[in-house]
Coordinates of C-alpha atoms and ligand atoms in Angstrom, one line a residue:
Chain A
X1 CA 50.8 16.6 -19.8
X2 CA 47.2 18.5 -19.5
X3 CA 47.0 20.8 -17.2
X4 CA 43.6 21.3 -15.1
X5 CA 42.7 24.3 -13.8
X6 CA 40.7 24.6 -10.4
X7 CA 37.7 25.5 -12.7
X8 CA 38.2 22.7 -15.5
X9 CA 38.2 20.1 -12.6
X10 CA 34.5 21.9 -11.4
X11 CA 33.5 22.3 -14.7
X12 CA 34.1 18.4 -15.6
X13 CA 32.8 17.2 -12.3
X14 CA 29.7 19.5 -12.6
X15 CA 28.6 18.3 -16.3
X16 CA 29.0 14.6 -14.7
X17 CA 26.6 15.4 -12.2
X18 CA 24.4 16.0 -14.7
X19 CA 24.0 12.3 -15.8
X20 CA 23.7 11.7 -11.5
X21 CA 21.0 13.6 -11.3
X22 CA 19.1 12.0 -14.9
X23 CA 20.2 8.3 -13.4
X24 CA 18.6 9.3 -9.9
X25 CA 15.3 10.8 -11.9
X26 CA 15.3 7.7 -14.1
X27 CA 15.4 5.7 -11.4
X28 CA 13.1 7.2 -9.0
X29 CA 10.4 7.4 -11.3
X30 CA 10.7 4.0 -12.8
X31 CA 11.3 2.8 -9.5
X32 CA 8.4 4.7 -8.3
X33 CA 6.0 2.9 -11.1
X34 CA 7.1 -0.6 -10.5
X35 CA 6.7 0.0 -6.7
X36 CA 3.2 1.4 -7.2
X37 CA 2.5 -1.8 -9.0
X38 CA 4.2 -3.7 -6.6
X39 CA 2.0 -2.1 -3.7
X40 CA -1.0 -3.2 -5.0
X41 CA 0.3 -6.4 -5.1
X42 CA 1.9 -6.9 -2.1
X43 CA -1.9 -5.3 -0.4
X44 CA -3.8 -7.3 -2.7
X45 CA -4.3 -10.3 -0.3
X46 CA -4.3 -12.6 -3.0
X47 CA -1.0 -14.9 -1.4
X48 CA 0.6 -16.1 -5.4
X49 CA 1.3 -12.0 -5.9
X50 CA 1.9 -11.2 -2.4
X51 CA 4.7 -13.7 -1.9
X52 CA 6.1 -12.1 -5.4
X53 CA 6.3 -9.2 -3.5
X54 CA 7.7 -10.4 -0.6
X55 CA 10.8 -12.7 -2.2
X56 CA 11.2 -9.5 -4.8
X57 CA 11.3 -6.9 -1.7
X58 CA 13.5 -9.6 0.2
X59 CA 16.3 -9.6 -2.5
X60 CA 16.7 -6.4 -3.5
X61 CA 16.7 -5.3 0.0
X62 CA 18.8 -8.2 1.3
X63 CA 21.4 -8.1 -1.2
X64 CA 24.0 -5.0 -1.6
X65 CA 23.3 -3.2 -4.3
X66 CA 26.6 -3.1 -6.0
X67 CA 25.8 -6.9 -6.5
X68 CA 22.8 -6.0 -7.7
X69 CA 24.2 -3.8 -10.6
X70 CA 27.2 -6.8 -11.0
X71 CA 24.3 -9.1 -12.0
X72 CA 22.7 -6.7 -14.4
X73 CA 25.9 -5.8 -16.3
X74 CA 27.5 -9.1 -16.2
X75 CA 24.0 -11.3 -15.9
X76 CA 22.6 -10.7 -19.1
X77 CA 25.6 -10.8 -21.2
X78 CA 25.5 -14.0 -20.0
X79 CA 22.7 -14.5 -22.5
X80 CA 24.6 -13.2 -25.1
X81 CA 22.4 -9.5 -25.0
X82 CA 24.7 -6.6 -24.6
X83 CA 24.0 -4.4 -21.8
X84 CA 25.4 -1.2 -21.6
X85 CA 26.5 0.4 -18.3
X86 CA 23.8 3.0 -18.5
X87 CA 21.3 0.0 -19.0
X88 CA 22.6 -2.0 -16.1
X89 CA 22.9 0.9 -13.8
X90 CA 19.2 2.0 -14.5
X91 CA 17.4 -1.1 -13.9
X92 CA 18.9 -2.3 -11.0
X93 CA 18.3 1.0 -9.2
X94 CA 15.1 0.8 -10.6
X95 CA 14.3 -2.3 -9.0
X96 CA 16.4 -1.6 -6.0
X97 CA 14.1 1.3 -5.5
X98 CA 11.2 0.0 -6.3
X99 CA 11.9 -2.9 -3.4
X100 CA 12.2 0.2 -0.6
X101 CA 9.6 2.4 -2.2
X102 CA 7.4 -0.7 -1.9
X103 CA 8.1 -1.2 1.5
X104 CA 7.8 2.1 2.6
X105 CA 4.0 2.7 1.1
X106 CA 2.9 -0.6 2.7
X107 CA 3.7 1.0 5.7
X108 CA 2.1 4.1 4.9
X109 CA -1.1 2.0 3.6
X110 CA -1.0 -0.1 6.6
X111 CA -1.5 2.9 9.1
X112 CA -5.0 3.8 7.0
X113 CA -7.8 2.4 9.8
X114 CA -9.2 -0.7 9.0
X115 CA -12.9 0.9 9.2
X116 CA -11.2 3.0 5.9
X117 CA -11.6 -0.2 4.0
X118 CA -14.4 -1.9 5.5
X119 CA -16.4 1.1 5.3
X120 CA -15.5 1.0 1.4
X121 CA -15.7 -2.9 1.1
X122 CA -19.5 -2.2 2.2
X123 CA -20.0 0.1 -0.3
X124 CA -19.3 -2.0 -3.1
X125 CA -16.0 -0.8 -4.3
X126 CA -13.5 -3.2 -5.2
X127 CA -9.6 -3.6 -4.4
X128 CA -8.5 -1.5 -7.2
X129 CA -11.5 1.6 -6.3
X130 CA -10.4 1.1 -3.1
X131 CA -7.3 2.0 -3.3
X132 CA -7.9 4.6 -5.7
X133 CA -10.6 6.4 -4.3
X134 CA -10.2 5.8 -0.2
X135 CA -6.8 4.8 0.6
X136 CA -4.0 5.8 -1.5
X137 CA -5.0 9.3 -1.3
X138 CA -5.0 9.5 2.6
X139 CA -1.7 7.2 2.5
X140 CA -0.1 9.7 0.0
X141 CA 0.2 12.0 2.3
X142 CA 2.1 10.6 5.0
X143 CA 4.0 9.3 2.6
X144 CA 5.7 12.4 0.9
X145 CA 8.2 12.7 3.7
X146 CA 9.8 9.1 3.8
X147 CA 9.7 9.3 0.5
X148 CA 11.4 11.9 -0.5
X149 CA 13.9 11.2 2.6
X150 CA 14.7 8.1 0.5
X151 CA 15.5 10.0 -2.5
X152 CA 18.8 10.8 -1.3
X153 CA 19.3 7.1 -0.7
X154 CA 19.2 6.9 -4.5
X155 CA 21.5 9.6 -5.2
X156 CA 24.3 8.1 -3.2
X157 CA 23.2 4.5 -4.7
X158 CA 24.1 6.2 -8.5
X159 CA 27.6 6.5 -7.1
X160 CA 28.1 2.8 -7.6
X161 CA 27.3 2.7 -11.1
X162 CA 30.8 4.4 -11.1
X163 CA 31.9 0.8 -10.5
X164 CA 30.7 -0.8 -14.3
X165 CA 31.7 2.0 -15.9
X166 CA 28.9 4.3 -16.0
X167 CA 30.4 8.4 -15.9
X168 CA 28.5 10.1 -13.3
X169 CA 29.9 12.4 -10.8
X170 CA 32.0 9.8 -8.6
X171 CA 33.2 8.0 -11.7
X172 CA 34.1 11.3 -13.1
X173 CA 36.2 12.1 -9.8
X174 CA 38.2 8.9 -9.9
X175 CA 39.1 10.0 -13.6
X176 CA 40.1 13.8 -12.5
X177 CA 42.1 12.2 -9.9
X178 CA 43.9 9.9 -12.2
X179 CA 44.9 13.0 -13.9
X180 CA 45.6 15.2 -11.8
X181 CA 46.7 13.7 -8.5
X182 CA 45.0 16.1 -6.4
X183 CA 42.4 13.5 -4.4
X184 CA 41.8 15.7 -1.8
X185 CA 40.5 18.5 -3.7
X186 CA 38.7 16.6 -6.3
X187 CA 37.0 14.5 -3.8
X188 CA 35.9 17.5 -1.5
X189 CA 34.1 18.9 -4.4
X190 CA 32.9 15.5 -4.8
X191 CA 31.2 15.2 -1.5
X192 CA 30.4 19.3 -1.9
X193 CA 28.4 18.6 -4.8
X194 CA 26.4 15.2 -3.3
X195 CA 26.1 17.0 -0.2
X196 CA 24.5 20.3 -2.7
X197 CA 22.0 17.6 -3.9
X198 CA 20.9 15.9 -0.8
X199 CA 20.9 19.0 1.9
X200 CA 17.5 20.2 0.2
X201 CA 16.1 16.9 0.0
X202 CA 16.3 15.8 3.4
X203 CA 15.7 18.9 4.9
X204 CA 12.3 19.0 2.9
X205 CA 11.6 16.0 3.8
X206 CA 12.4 16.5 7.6
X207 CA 9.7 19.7 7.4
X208 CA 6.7 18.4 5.8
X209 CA 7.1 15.3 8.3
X210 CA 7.2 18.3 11.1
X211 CA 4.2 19.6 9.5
X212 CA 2.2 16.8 9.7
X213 CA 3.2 15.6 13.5
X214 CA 1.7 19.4 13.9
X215 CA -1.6 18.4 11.8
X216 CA -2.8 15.2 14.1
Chain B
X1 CA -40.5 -15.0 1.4
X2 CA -38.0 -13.3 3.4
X3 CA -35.4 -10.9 1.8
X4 CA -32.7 -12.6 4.5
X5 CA -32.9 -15.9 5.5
X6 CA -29.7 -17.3 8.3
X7 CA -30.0 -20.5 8.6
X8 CA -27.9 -22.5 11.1
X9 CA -24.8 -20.2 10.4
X10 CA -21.6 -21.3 12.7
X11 CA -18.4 -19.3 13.0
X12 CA -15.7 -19.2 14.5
X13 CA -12.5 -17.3 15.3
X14 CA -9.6 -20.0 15.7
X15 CA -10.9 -22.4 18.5
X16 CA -13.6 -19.6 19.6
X17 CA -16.7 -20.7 18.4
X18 CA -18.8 -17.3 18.4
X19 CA -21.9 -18.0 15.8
X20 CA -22.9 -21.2 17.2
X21 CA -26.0 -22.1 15.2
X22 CA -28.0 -19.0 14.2
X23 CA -31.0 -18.9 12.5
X24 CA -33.1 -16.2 11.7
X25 CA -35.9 -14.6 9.1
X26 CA -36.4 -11.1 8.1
X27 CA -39.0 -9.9 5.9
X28 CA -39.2 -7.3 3.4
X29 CA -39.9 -3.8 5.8
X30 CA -39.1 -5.8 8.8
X31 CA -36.8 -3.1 11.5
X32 CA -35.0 -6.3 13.6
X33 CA -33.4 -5.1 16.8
X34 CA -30.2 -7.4 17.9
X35 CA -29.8 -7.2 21.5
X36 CA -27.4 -8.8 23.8
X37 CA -24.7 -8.6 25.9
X38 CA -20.7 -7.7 24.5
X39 CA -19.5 -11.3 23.0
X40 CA -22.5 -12.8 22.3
X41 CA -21.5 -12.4 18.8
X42 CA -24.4 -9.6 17.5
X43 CA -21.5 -7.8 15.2
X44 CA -20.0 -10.6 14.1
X45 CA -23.7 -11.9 12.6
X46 CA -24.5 -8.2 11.2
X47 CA -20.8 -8.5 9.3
X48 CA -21.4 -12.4 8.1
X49 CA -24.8 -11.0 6.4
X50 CA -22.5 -8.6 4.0
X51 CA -19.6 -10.7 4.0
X52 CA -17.4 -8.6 5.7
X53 CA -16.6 -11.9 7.8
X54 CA -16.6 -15.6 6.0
X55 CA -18.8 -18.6 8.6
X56 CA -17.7 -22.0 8.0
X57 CA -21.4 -24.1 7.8
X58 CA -24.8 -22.9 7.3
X59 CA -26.0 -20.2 4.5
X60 CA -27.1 -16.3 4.3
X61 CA -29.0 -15.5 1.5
X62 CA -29.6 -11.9 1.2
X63 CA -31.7 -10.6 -1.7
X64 CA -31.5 -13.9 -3.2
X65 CA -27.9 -14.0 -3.1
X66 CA -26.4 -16.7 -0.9
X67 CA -23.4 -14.6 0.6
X68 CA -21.0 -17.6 0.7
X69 CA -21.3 -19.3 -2.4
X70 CA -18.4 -20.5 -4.5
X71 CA -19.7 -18.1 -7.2
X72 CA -20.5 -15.6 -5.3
X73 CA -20.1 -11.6 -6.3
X74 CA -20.0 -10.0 -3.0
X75 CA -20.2 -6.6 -4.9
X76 CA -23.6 -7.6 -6.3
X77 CA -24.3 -8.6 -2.7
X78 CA -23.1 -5.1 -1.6
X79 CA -24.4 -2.9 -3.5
X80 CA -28.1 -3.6 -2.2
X81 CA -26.8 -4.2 1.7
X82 CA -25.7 -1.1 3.2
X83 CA -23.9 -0.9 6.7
X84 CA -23.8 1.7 8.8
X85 CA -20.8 1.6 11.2
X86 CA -20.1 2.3 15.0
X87 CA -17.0 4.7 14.4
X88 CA -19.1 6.5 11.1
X89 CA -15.9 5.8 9.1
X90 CA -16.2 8.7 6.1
X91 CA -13.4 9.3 4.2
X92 CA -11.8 11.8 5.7
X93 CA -10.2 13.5 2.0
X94 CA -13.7 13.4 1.1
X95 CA -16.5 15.9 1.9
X96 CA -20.0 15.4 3.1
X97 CA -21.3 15.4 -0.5
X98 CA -18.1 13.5 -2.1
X99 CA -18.5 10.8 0.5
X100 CA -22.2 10.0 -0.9
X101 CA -21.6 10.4 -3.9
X102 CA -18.4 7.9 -4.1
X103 CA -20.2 4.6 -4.5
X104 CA -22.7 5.9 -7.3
X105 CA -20.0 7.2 -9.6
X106 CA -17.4 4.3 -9.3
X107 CA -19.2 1.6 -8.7
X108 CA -22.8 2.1 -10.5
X109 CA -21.3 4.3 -13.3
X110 CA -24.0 7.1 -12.4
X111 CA -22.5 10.8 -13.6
X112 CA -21.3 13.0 -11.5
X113 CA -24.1 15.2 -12.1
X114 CA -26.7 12.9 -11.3
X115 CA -25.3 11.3 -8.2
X116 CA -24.7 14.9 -6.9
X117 CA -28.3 15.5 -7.2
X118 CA -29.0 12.0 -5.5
X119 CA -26.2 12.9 -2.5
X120 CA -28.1 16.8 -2.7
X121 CA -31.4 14.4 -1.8
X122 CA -30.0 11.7 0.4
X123 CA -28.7 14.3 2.8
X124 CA -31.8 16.7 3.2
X125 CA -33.6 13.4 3.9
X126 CA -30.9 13.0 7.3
X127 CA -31.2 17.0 8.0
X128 CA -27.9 17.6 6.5
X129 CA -28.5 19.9 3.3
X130 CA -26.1 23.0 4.6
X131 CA -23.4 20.6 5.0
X132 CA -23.1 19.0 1.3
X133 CA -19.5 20.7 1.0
X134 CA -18.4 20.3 5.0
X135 CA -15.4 17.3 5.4
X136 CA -15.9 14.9 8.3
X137 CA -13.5 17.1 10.4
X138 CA -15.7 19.7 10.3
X139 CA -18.7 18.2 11.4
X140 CA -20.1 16.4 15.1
X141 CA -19.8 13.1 15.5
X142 CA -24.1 12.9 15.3
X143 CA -23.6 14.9 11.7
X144 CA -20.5 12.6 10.6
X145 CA -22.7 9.3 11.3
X146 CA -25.8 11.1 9.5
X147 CA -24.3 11.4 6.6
X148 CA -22.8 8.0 6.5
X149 CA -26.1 6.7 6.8
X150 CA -26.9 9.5 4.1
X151 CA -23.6 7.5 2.2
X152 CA -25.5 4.3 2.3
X153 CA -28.9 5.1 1.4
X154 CA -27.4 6.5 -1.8
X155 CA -27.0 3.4 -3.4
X156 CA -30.7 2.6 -2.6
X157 CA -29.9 -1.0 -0.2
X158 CA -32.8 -2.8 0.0
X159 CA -31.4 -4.0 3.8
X160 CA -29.3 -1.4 5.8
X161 CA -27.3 -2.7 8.6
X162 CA -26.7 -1.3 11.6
X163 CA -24.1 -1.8 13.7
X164 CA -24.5 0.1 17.3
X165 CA -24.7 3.5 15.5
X166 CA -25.1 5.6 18.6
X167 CA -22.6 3.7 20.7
X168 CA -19.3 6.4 20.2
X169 CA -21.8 9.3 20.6
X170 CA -22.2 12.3 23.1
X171 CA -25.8 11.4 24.5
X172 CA -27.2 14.5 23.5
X173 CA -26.4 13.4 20.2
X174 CA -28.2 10.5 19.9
X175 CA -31.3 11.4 19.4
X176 CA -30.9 12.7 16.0
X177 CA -29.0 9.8 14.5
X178 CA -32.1 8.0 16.0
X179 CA -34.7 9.8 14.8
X180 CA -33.1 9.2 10.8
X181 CA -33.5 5.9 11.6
X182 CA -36.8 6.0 12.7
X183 CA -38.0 7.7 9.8
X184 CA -36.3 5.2 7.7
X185 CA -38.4 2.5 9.4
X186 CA -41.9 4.0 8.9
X187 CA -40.9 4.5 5.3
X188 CA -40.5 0.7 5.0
X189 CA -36.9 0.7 4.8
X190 CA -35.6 -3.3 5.9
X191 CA -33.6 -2.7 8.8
X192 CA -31.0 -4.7 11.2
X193 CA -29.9 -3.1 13.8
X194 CA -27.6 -4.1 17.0
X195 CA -27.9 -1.6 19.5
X196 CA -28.2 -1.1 23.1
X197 CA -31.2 1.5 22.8
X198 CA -33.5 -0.6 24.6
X199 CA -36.6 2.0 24.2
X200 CA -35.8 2.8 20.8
X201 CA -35.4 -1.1 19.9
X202 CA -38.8 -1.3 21.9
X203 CA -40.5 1.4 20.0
X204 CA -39.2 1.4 16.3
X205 CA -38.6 -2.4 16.0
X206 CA -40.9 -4.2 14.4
X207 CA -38.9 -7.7 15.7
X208 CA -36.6 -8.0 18.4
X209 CA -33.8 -10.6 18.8
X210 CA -32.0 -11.5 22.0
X211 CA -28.3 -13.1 21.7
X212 CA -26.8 -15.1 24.2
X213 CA -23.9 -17.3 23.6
X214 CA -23.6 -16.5 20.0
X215 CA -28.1 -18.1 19.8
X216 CA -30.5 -16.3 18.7
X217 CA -32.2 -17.1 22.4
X218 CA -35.2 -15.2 22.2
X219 CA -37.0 -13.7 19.3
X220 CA -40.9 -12.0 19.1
X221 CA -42.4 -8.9 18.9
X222 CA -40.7 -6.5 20.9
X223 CA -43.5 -5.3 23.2
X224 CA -44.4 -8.3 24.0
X225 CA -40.8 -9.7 24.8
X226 CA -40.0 -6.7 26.9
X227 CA -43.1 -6.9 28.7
X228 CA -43.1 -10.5 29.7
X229 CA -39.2 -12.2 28.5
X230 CA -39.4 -16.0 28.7
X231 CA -35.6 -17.0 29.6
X232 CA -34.4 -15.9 32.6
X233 CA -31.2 -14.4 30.6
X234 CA -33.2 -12.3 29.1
X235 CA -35.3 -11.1 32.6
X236 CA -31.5 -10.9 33.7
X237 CA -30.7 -8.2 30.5
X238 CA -33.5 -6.4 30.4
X239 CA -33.3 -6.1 34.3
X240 CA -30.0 -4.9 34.1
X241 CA -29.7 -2.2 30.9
X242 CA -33.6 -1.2 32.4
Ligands
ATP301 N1 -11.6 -10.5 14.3 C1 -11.8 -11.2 15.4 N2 -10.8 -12.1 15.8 C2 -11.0 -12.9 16.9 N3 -12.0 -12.9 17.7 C3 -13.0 -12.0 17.4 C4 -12.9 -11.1 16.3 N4 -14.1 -10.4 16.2 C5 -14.8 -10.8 17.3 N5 -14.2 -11.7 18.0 C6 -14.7 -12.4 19.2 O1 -16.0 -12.9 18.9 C7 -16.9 -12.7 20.0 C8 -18.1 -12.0 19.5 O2 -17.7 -10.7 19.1 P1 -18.8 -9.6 18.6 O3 -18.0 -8.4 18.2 O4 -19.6 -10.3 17.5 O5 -19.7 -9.4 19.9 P2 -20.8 -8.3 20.1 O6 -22.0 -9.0 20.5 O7 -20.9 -7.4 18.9 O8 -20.2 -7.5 21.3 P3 -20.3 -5.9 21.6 O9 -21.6 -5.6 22.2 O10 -19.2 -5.7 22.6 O11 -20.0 -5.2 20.3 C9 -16.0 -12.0 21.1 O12 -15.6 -13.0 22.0 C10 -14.9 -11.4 20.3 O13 -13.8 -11.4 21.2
MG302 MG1 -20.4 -5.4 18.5

């Protein structure tokens, strides 16, 4: 039998972790596109697109994600196309993200004063300039920090792509421990390494959202 | 022929009937004064004339555009009727010169070059040439609401609306936003303005309309309405704002 050293087993988990961190920028930014698009239409006040939104935002947030990814991997075969793990596991975080980033801009677009947009409405601009121009750049900013708080949400979400199949760090710890039967030490590093991507995030986000309570 | 014309125009907010059949003229150069007491619906005419509000009978046709047709482009409609709010409402990101010069570059294509030199113009006109590159933050409230007049006239409205301009300043700040205004007048700029500046509406107004109950209840020249008003809810108003 192979024998694993305390280094092999960090070595293994560590170039999982790797594809944890691509799925998580995969899905961020893709999920950060289709959410853009989604906030424009879920703002637009035209009620065909906003009730899009609202259904699309309702499943993927009502629904546990795990299910999501089942319906992905399994769904589509269904109709005879071959999805791969890796496929699966990247578009449903990407729509599961793009449901919460969604939700979390409205918010941020929704606390822009009214007088932002009917001082811009006067002006001639249209939706689109808008938003463009006088809106999304004030609602950026007090966006960054429940944003990028919700990027650790989609870190620990990669960890159930482990379920189909995909080999990123927590899939990668079920197969150390299969070998090596030592649960306790593969599974700390686990968490150690999570915990090594996430610390940073939320504590960044936790001081630019202190930095702007200071601004007002 | 007058460059708005409100004819009969009713609206109302769920069962709250607050235009209730207004009808009113203004001609090219004309400064119209709205006054009235709080409800009697002068804001909610002033944003039915740039479609900021929708009215469910009668029509508004400003500069030959009827603002609730089926066809309507409210951003034709917009880009010759400024507004000019009570809370100044710049964009904040934005400074003194950017603000201005926003409308010109997006929406009438101008460079930025040449709108620059238009928003350089624009805000000498309001007294504001030193502060081109201040943002709103940086400015007094009577500076912030100059240049968003400033902001308007840049996309050369033939009408500029007025909506209680001076009402969220420091008094000793009002007389500079009103003398802009004033200027604007003489130079034959169309004006409407709600306010509760009963000497200036007196003095600078070329018209002078008295709400009550969402009517136009009195309307004339404003001397003369001031010196003698016909309805006792108008003897009432002017007897009590003085
Ligand atoms: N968005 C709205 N929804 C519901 N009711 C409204 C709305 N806007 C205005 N109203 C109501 O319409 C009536 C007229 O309001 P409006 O703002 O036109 O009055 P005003 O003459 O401008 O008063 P003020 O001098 O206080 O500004 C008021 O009774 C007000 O409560
Ligand atoms: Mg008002």
């Amino acid at each position: 039998m192979l024998q694993f050293s305390f280094w092999d087993i960090l070595s293994n988990l560590l170039i999982a972790t790797q594809w944890t961190i691509v799925l998580s920028l995969i899905a961020f930014f893709c999920g950060g596109i289709v959410g853009l698009v989604l906030l424009f239409m879920r703002t637009s006040r035209i009620a065909p697109l906003e009730w899009f939104t609202k259904i699309y935002i309702e499943f993927f947030q009502g629904t546990p994600l795990l299910m999501q990814l089942f319906l992905f991997f399994f769904g589509i075969a269904l109709f005879g196309v071959e999805v791969s793990p890796w496929m699966a596991a990247t578009l449903a975080l990407t729509f599961w993200t793009s449901a919460f980033l969604t939700e979390i801009w409205r918010g941020c677009v929704e606390a822009i004063p009214k007088g932002q947009w009917e001082a811009s409405s006067s002006l001639a601009l249209s939706y689109i300039e808008q938003m463009r121009y006088v809106i999304l750049p004030q609602a950026s900013r007090i966006a960054v920090a429940p944003t990028v708080g919700f990027s650790v949400q989609v870190i620990k979400g990669t960890a159930l792509a482990s379920i189909i199949g995909f080999v990123e760090l927590t899939k990668a710890g079920t197969m150390l421990n299969n070998a090596t039967f030592r649960p306790f030490l593969v599974y700390s590093l686990v968490a150690l390494i999570y915990f090594c991507l996430c610390f940073p995030l939320s504590w960044w986000a936790k001081k630019i959202e202190g930095r702007l309570n200071v601004a007002r | 022929m007058s460059l708005v014309s409100i004819r009969d125009v009713r609206k109302s907010f769920g069962p709250n009937e607050v235009l209730k059949g207004v009808s009113l003229d203004i001609a090219k150069g004309d400064a119209v004064a709205i006054i009235g007491r709080s409800g009697s619906g002068k804001s909610t005419l002033l944003r039915c004339i740039n479609g900021l509000e929708t009215y469910q009978s009668g029509s508004i046709v400003a500069d030959g555009i009827e603002v609730a047709g089926a066809n309507t482009n409210l951003r034709e409609l917009r880009r010759h009727v400024g507004m000019v709010f009570q809370q100044f409402n710049l964009f904040p990101h934005l400074t003194a010169a950017e603000n201005v010069m926003l409308a010109p570059t997006v929406v009438n294509k101008v460079s930025k070059a040449e709108a620059r030199a238009t928003a350089a113009e624009v805000l000498a006109k309001v007294g504001l040439s030193e502060k081109m590159d201040a943002y709103p933050s940086e400015l007094s409230g009577g500076q912030q609401q100059r240049v968003a007049i400033a902001r308007s006239l840049a996309m050369r409205p033939k009408v500029l609306l007025c909506d209680e301009i001076t009402s969220a300043l420091d008094p000793e700040l009002v007389n500079e936003v009103l003398r802009v205004v004033e200027q604007l007048a003489r130079e034959g700029m169309t004006l409407i303005l709600v306010t509760h500046e009963m000497r200036f509406a007196r003095d600078v107004g070329t018209k002078l309309v008295f709400m009550h109950h969402g009517k136009v209840h009195e309307e004339g020249a404003p001397k003369e309405v001031f010196a003698a008003p016909r309805t006792p809810e108008l003897q009432q108003f002017v007897g009590q704002v003085g």
